[in-house]
Amino acid sequence: MSIKSIAAKIFAKSIYNKTQKWASNPVETQQKVFNDLIRQAKETQFGKDHKFNEIKTFEDFANQVPIRDYEELKPYVDRVVKGEENILWKGKPLYFAKTSGTTSGAKYIPLTKESMPFHIQAARNAILSYIHETGKADFVDGKMIFLQGSPILEEKNGIKLGRLSGIVAHFVPKYLQKNRMPSWETNCIEDWETKVDAIVEETFNEDMAVISGIPSWVQMYFEKLHQKAQKPVGELFKNFNLFIYGGVNYEPYRAKFENLIGRKVDSIELFPASEGFFAYQDSQKEKGMLLLLNSGIFYEFVKADEFFTENPKRYTIGEVELNVNYVLILSTNAGLWAYNIGDTIQFTSLKPYRVIVSGRIKHYISAFGEHVIGKEVEQALKEAMENTDIRVNEFTVAPQIAPKDGLPYHEWFIEFDSEVSEESNNLEEFALKIDNAMRKQNVYYDDLIVGKVLRTLVITKVPKNGFQEYMKSIGKLGGQNKLPRLSNDRKIADFFE
């Protein structure tokens, strides 16, 4: 065992002990964060507009600060972007994380000197948590790759801006620099396909031990490695035993990954976003990710099925229940206040508080009142693939409200990896398996099938690399961009038609 791996184990134990302290006092930890946020922002323009000096309790805050999404907070953000100080948070941000917006075009999410360290610490602590639990630390001596956006930053009114993953690349600790890949030059390549080709060339003869990134884009990297080596990735990288991912659920990709790798590897799930680093998988044995309650973020939760009603109840950490779909609301030390990030979560544990990401509040299907969410379609696909040779590269689901013949249905656009699905009988049987799994999970969907409002879902096969072509067509190939699992319209469906 190397000195580096021994040191990692000692450090991991220290971080574990610190984590246990705040995780075992969740309500007090969140109250402290809340008080600190209000105190530090009293003299900001937002704080003055919302009378922060009068806020003593969460109830005061909920009465004075409405829930907003980016569009509603944009007038304040625009002033920050113009270079004004003390608007949402004291002073100016260190960076803007530039993300794809909806109606407003690009979104500029502030990162401050108070918020930035938590992005770095959380990613580090996720790995240390794995080391502490498993005792595995040898990988710290191997090479590590993080598939991420370009670290080249622009500047806007004296504030640097770029993709979050590109900004984070500037904060990689010195002790990881020698192990980290790809090279700075390769990381700066903007075109995603060109970049992945360069990464393949650069890493092909290296001892890769840790690989990290959004599963859909890591899959592209693995496929190119497999094609070049003509053998499984696990044989090419004999010491590769840890995959770190975030952004989307790994389960729909797991079977395909294990096929490409040639064996099982441990994985760590992360829940990062430009707005904050919210959770990481702290145990290989327990379901869900540890919600980070001491990281400069105060959390509120609104039940998803009440979210679009007038004045829905806003819950704090001590009031949440298991297995309820909540919209995640944030107030942060980067100056976001009662901010709707758009993600929905469910708690899998209350001691400590662990969550899974269940979907997006805007990414759902309820064309007929079925309230289908991302977690349900991913689970249904996973169940349908069990004990079969079928492998799926990527998929999305949309409603077909006005078919030429028969009843309406949910249309599943699936890019298959395996030939077994070519036979129409197999395809219909597979569709029925998914449909039955959906009906078990979602009583509304089941009622619509029973009541003959909907018929069994229909699978439409997407050609090889079809989803990559779609993402390219909308300028979102690679990096942090993710394909929506669900749409309540047929915008994505229209592309394939």
XYZ file of C-alpha atoms in Angstrom:
497
model
C 0.000 0.000 0.000
C 1.413 3.379 -1.026
C 1.880 6.387 1.258
C -0.741 8.187 -0.816
C -3.398 5.497 -0.226
C -2.568 5.324 3.524
C -2.967 9.103 3.757
C -6.269 8.876 1.855
C -7.629 6.382 4.424
C -6.639 8.598 7.361
C -8.203 11.658 5.705
C -11.336 9.634 4.843
C -11.876 8.701 8.493
C -11.544 12.337 9.577
C -14.109 13.502 6.995
C -16.458 10.641 7.942
C -16.413 11.743 11.590
C -17.167 15.356 10.639
C -20.011 14.225 8.380
C -21.542 12.136 11.166
C -21.712 15.208 13.432
C -23.936 17.294 11.151
C -25.837 14.332 9.651
C -26.962 13.243 13.133
C -28.242 16.780 13.881
C -30.129 17.615 10.667
C -32.699 20.134 11.921
C -30.157 22.106 13.947
C -27.692 22.032 11.039
C -30.260 23.443 8.612
C -31.395 26.095 11.117
C -27.799 27.265 11.458
C -27.442 27.483 7.661
C -30.742 29.399 7.440
C -29.736 31.923 10.105
C -26.341 32.429 8.493
C -27.806 33.021 5.024
C -30.323 35.610 6.257
C -27.676 37.397 8.345
C -25.172 37.645 5.482
C -27.736 38.875 2.929
C -29.576 41.494 4.999
C -27.857 44.417 3.296
C -28.189 43.100 -0.270
C -30.792 44.571 -2.585
C -32.781 41.319 -2.444
C -32.530 41.294 1.346
C -33.830 44.852 1.588
C -36.639 44.228 -0.903
C -37.806 41.221 1.113
C -37.224 42.723 4.592
C -34.614 40.210 5.718
C -34.023 42.333 8.811
C -37.522 41.324 9.994
C -37.087 37.591 9.343
C -36.771 35.609 12.556
C -38.255 32.245 11.547
C -38.744 30.078 8.483
C -42.432 31.036 8.520
C -41.393 34.709 8.185
C -39.181 33.790 5.248
C -41.916 31.756 3.514
C -44.343 34.668 3.906
C -41.912 37.247 2.522
C -40.009 35.307 -0.147
C -42.097 33.560 -2.818
C -40.825 30.505 -4.686
C -39.247 31.576 -7.972
C -37.630 29.872 -10.938
C -34.862 31.423 -13.047
C -37.261 33.441 -15.207
C -38.799 35.040 -12.121
C -35.430 35.735 -10.488
C -33.942 37.011 -13.756
C -34.443 40.773 -13.088
C -32.065 40.436 -10.118
C -29.647 38.157 -11.995
C -29.523 40.614 -14.912
C -28.314 43.346 -12.534
C -25.585 41.015 -11.223
C -24.560 40.169 -14.805
C -24.293 43.895 -15.565
C -21.688 44.154 -12.815
C -23.737 45.628 -9.951
C -22.674 44.655 -6.433
C -24.668 43.480 -3.395
C -27.742 42.455 -5.382
C -28.455 38.807 -4.528
C -25.380 38.224 -2.338
C -22.736 40.473 -0.870
C -20.199 41.813 -3.356
C -19.865 40.210 -6.782
C -19.798 36.522 -7.736
C -16.492 34.847 -8.538
C -18.012 33.165 -11.625
C -21.162 32.613 -13.594
C -21.981 29.044 -14.528
C -23.530 29.404 -17.957
C -26.258 26.867 -18.677
C -28.848 26.350 -21.383
C -32.021 28.248 -20.618
C -35.574 27.899 -21.867
C -37.442 31.050 -22.793
C -34.636 33.353 -21.662
C -31.802 31.794 -23.675
C -28.597 31.299 -21.655
C -28.894 31.198 -17.876
C -26.201 32.743 -15.668
C -25.986 31.048 -12.269
C -23.739 32.901 -9.789
C -20.909 31.128 -7.954
C -19.476 33.042 -4.994
C -16.362 32.720 -2.856
C -18.655 31.246 -0.169
C -20.370 28.706 -2.448
C -17.494 27.568 -4.658
C -15.570 25.563 -2.004
C -18.607 23.363 -1.355
C -18.688 22.194 -4.986
C -15.085 20.988 -4.624
C -15.409 19.533 -1.118
C -18.539 17.527 -1.918
C -16.938 15.756 -4.899
C -13.852 15.013 -2.797
C -15.899 13.811 0.200
C -17.911 11.432 -1.976
C -14.688 9.609 -2.869
C -13.424 9.731 0.725
C -16.733 8.303 1.943
C -16.282 5.383 -0.469
C -12.716 4.826 0.784
C -13.835 4.866 4.432
C -16.673 2.381 3.882
C -14.938 -0.073 1.557
C -11.298 0.270 2.633
C -10.372 0.502 -1.064
C -7.829 3.233 -1.693
C -5.357 1.798 -4.220
C -7.078 3.658 -7.050
C -5.601 6.952 -5.809
C -2.296 5.845 -7.385
C -3.870 5.227 -10.801
C -4.992 7.646 -13.484
C -8.365 9.380 -13.201
C -10.447 10.868 -15.986
C -13.279 13.375 -15.669
C -15.274 13.835 -18.869
C -16.308 17.463 -18.625
C -16.837 20.736 -20.443
C -14.054 22.984 -21.673
C -12.190 24.916 -18.929
C -11.800 27.934 -21.233
C -13.660 30.809 -19.574
C -15.140 33.982 -21.030
C -15.550 37.236 -19.140
C -18.615 39.402 -18.667
C -18.323 42.735 -16.866
C -15.276 41.554 -14.931
C -16.774 38.190 -13.933
C -15.541 34.961 -15.530
C -18.106 32.567 -16.929
C -18.204 29.053 -18.378
C -19.729 25.622 -17.891
C -19.722 24.448 -14.272
C -17.536 21.427 -15.047
C -15.089 23.723 -16.859
C -14.956 26.109 -13.880
C -14.420 23.219 -11.458
C -11.450 22.073 -13.592
C -9.576 25.147 -12.307
C -9.909 23.879 -8.726
C -8.479 20.356 -9.036
C -6.172 19.844 -6.011
C -2.430 19.688 -6.701
C -2.184 16.148 -5.329
C -4.512 14.982 -8.132
C -2.960 16.952 -10.992
C -0.394 14.279 -11.930
C -3.038 11.540 -11.984
C -5.716 13.526 -13.757
C -6.591 13.134 -17.417
C -7.150 14.270 -20.132
C -4.524 16.939 -20.720
C -5.494 20.596 -20.464
C -5.183 20.965 -24.255
C -7.550 18.064 -24.924
C -9.996 19.291 -22.280
C -10.174 22.628 -24.104
C -11.491 21.081 -27.336
C -15.020 22.434 -27.812
C -16.428 19.934 -30.330
C -17.552 16.934 -28.274
C -16.952 14.180 -30.843
C -13.459 15.520 -31.645
C -12.762 15.765 -27.919
C -13.796 12.169 -27.183
C -11.606 10.914 -30.048
C -8.655 12.836 -28.591
C -9.369 11.461 -25.096
C -9.401 7.911 -26.474
C -5.967 8.439 -28.065
C -4.583 10.031 -24.919
C -5.840 7.421 -22.456
C -5.587 4.249 -24.540
C -2.238 3.129 -23.094
C -2.753 4.538 -19.592
C -3.651 2.802 -16.315
C -7.128 4.284 -15.852
C -8.435 3.543 -12.352
C -11.320 6.025 -11.975
C -13.616 7.252 -14.732
C -16.210 9.946 -14.151
C -18.920 11.687 -16.157
C -22.555 11.661 -17.274
C -23.318 8.025 -18.259
C -24.571 8.791 -21.772
C -21.324 10.562 -22.703
C -19.045 8.071 -20.911
C -20.813 5.380 -22.943
C -19.625 7.099 -26.140
C -16.057 7.069 -24.766
C -16.316 3.366 -23.857
C -17.711 2.439 -27.275
C -14.826 4.179 -29.036
C -12.295 2.465 -26.724
C -13.948 -0.901 -27.339
C -13.865 -0.350 -31.092
C -10.186 0.622 -31.061
C -9.009 -2.106 -28.660
C -11.315 -4.873 -29.909
C -11.675 -6.025 -26.314
C -13.653 -4.972 -23.224
C -12.703 -1.726 -21.489
C -12.049 -3.715 -18.290
C -9.331 -5.709 -20.056
C -7.791 -2.560 -21.522
C -7.823 -0.829 -18.108
C -7.148 -3.731 -15.735
C -7.236 -1.506 -12.626
C -10.426 0.348 -13.542
C -12.774 -0.385 -10.648
C -14.635 2.845 -9.875
C -17.137 4.791 -11.987
C -18.365 8.156 -10.683
C -21.418 9.673 -12.292
C -24.147 12.263 -11.928
C -26.781 14.062 -13.911
C -28.902 11.042 -14.849
C -29.868 7.694 -13.376
C -27.215 5.024 -14.077
C -29.630 2.056 -13.978
C -30.820 2.260 -17.620
C -27.139 2.199 -18.679
C -25.786 -0.338 -16.171
C -26.271 -3.498 -18.266
C -24.750 -1.850 -21.350
C -21.795 -0.540 -19.297
C -21.087 -3.934 -17.750
C -21.143 -5.415 -21.232
C -18.681 -2.808 -22.524
C -16.453 -3.106 -19.447
C -16.691 -6.884 -19.314
C -17.239 -6.985 -15.553
C -18.925 -5.134 -12.713
C -17.290 -2.070 -11.175
C -18.240 -0.041 -8.108
C -20.014 3.242 -8.729
C -20.619 6.478 -6.828
C -23.613 8.668 -7.677
C -23.367 12.456 -7.326
C -26.088 15.122 -7.398
C -24.362 18.319 -8.526
C -25.768 21.294 -10.434
C -24.652 24.816 -11.232
C -26.857 25.984 -8.348
C -25.085 23.800 -5.789
C -23.807 20.326 -4.918
C -26.748 18.734 -3.137
C -25.951 15.101 -2.386
C -23.619 12.188 -2.947
C -23.801 8.436 -2.460
C -22.229 7.845 0.935
C -22.781 4.070 1.069
C -22.470 1.129 -1.313
C -25.004 -0.738 0.837
C -27.808 1.780 1.255
C -30.123 3.239 -1.387
C -29.930 6.959 -2.112
C -27.517 9.842 -1.687
C -26.706 11.737 1.512
C -28.368 15.169 1.363
C -25.715 17.772 2.211
C -27.308 19.850 4.954
C -24.233 21.837 5.974
C -23.072 23.105 2.584
C -24.414 26.651 2.525
C -27.804 25.561 1.151
C -31.141 25.775 2.972
C -33.640 23.303 1.539
C -37.385 23.493 1.232
C -39.629 20.792 -0.211
C -43.007 21.071 -1.929
C -45.071 17.984 -2.743
C -44.974 17.610 -6.521
C -48.688 16.892 -6.856
C -49.440 20.153 -4.993
C -46.774 22.289 -6.652
C -48.996 23.968 -9.247
C -51.787 24.738 -6.777
C -52.108 28.186 -5.211
C -49.845 28.629 -2.163
C -48.636 25.019 -1.745
C -47.240 24.115 1.668
C -43.462 24.482 1.975
C -41.821 21.813 4.145
C -38.428 21.914 5.888
C -36.114 18.972 6.538
C -37.773 17.883 9.803
C -41.183 17.547 8.144
C -40.484 15.370 5.102
C -41.704 11.791 4.606
C -40.316 8.735 2.846
C -41.227 7.970 -0.788
C -43.074 11.238 -1.455
C -42.260 13.111 -4.654
C -40.992 16.589 -3.646
C -39.930 19.583 -5.722
C -36.546 20.764 -4.428
C -36.404 24.458 -3.421
C -33.106 26.153 -2.534
C -31.740 29.207 -0.795
C -27.968 29.400 -1.153
C -24.805 31.299 -0.285
C -24.551 32.161 -3.983
C -27.674 34.333 -3.695
C -30.494 32.104 -4.896
C -33.590 32.505 -2.744
C -36.524 30.056 -2.536
C -35.311 28.932 -5.936
C -37.041 26.176 -7.868
C -34.242 24.209 -9.507
C -36.773 22.036 -11.343
C -35.666 18.676 -9.910
C -37.942 16.340 -7.984
C -36.580 14.054 -5.272
C -37.765 11.325 -2.930
C -36.355 10.429 0.475
C -35.150 6.847 0.858
C -33.968 7.331 4.456
C -34.601 9.858 7.239
C -31.684 8.763 9.477
C -29.603 10.065 7.817
C -31.478 11.975 5.125
C -30.838 10.242 1.801
C -32.529 11.059 -1.492
C -32.933 9.828 -5.037
C -33.635 12.110 -7.991
C -37.097 11.130 -9.262
C -37.289 13.467 -12.249
C -37.989 17.026 -13.321
C -41.136 18.959 -12.422
C -41.342 20.044 -16.079
C -40.378 16.621 -17.462
C -43.408 14.451 -16.911
C -46.293 13.033 -18.890
C -49.799 13.857 -17.790
C -51.584 14.252 -21.107
C -54.454 12.176 -19.678
C -53.936 12.764 -15.927
C -51.442 9.900 -15.506
C -48.722 11.918 -13.679
C -45.841 9.741 -14.971
C -42.402 10.759 -13.666
C -38.828 9.916 -14.682
C -38.183 7.453 -11.866
C -41.147 5.327 -12.998
C -40.091 4.963 -16.634
C -36.501 4.185 -15.656
C -37.624 1.539 -13.166
C -40.048 0.007 -15.687
C -37.326 -0.274 -18.325
C -34.924 -1.811 -15.812
C -37.506 -4.456 -14.801
C -38.319 -5.269 -18.432
C -34.638 -5.830 -19.281
C -34.050 -8.206 -16.353
C -33.295 -11.784 -17.475
C -33.138 -10.757 -21.132
C -30.325 -10.057 -23.591
C -31.853 -6.685 -24.462
C -29.612 -3.672 -23.942
C -30.702 -0.075 -24.348
C -28.388 2.798 -25.251
C -30.846 5.650 -24.700
C -34.577 6.381 -24.605
C -37.265 9.022 -24.181
C -41.056 8.878 -23.847
C -43.805 11.105 -25.289
C -47.610 10.895 -25.459
C -49.345 10.130 -28.760
C -52.671 11.901 -28.266
C -54.066 11.645 -31.798
C -52.968 8.388 -33.459
C -54.237 7.535 -36.948
C -55.793 4.333 -35.604
C -56.952 3.095 -32.227
C -56.621 4.545 -28.756
C -53.955 7.075 -27.690
C -50.753 5.682 -26.127
C -47.362 6.488 -24.682
C -44.676 6.220 -27.335
C -41.257 5.022 -26.186
C -38.422 6.028 -28.494
C -35.629 3.520 -27.771
C -32.161 3.161 -29.227
C -31.349 -0.530 -28.753
C -27.886 -2.009 -28.561
C -28.889 -5.660 -28.966
C -30.090 -7.506 -32.050
C -32.649 -9.543 -30.095
C -35.058 -6.602 -30.286
C -35.126 -6.688 -34.101
C -37.900 -9.304 -34.156
C -41.363 -7.695 -34.011
C -42.628 -10.369 -31.598
C -39.787 -9.641 -29.226
C -40.490 -5.926 -29.478
C -44.186 -6.351 -28.635
C -43.357 -8.682 -25.755
C -40.792 -6.175 -24.455
C -43.344 -3.325 -24.734
C -45.845 -5.371 -22.723
C -43.251 -6.012 -19.996
C -42.544 -2.276 -19.713
C -46.266 -1.517 -19.720
C -46.974 -3.991 -16.911
C -44.118 -2.542 -14.850
C -45.542 0.953 -15.399
C -49.015 -0.162 -14.324
C -47.637 -1.650 -11.112
C -45.968 1.630 -10.184
C -48.543 4.194 -11.319
C -52.192 3.698 -10.376
C -53.320 6.561 -12.643
C -51.692 4.950 -15.671
C -53.198 1.587 -14.749
C -56.692 3.117 -14.470
C -56.337 4.648 -17.937
C -55.345 1.299 -19.449
C -58.157 -0.556 -17.634
C -60.655 2.164 -18.599
C -59.569 1.951 -22.255
C -58.523 5.585 -22.368
C -54.983 4.488 -23.282
C -53.708 1.344 -24.955
C -50.469 -0.501 -24.256
C -47.388 1.606 -24.940
C -45.762 1.502 -28.359
C -42.004 1.234 -28.947
C -40.468 3.148 -31.849
C -36.909 2.113 -32.620
C -34.356 4.905 -32.959
C -31.402 4.275 -35.317
C -27.888 3.838 -33.900
C -26.582 7.217 -32.628
C -30.003 8.749 -33.302
C -30.143 10.510 -29.939
C -26.635 11.869 -30.426
C -27.826 13.317 -33.740
C -30.830 14.858 -32.000
C -28.661 16.446 -29.280
C -26.291 17.718 -31.949
C -29.206 19.234 -33.888
C -30.183 21.362 -30.883
C -26.562 22.259 -30.034
C -26.398 20.164 -26.856
C -24.027 17.312 -27.676
C -21.769 16.300 -24.772
C -20.690 18.044 -21.593
C -23.391 18.408 -18.943
C -26.302 18.179 -21.391
C -28.884 15.463 -20.756
C -31.689 14.034 -22.855
C -35.103 14.485 -21.168
C -36.585 11.131 -20.227
C -40.133 12.477 -20.538
C -41.952 15.133 -22.533
C -45.574 16.186 -22.270
C -45.408 17.220 -25.937
C -43.936 15.730 -29.127
C -41.053 18.098 -29.857
C -38.432 15.343 -29.568
C -40.774 12.799 -31.180
C -41.168 15.089 -34.197
C -37.422 14.958 -34.830
C -37.557 11.184 -35.340
C -40.676 11.380 -37.474
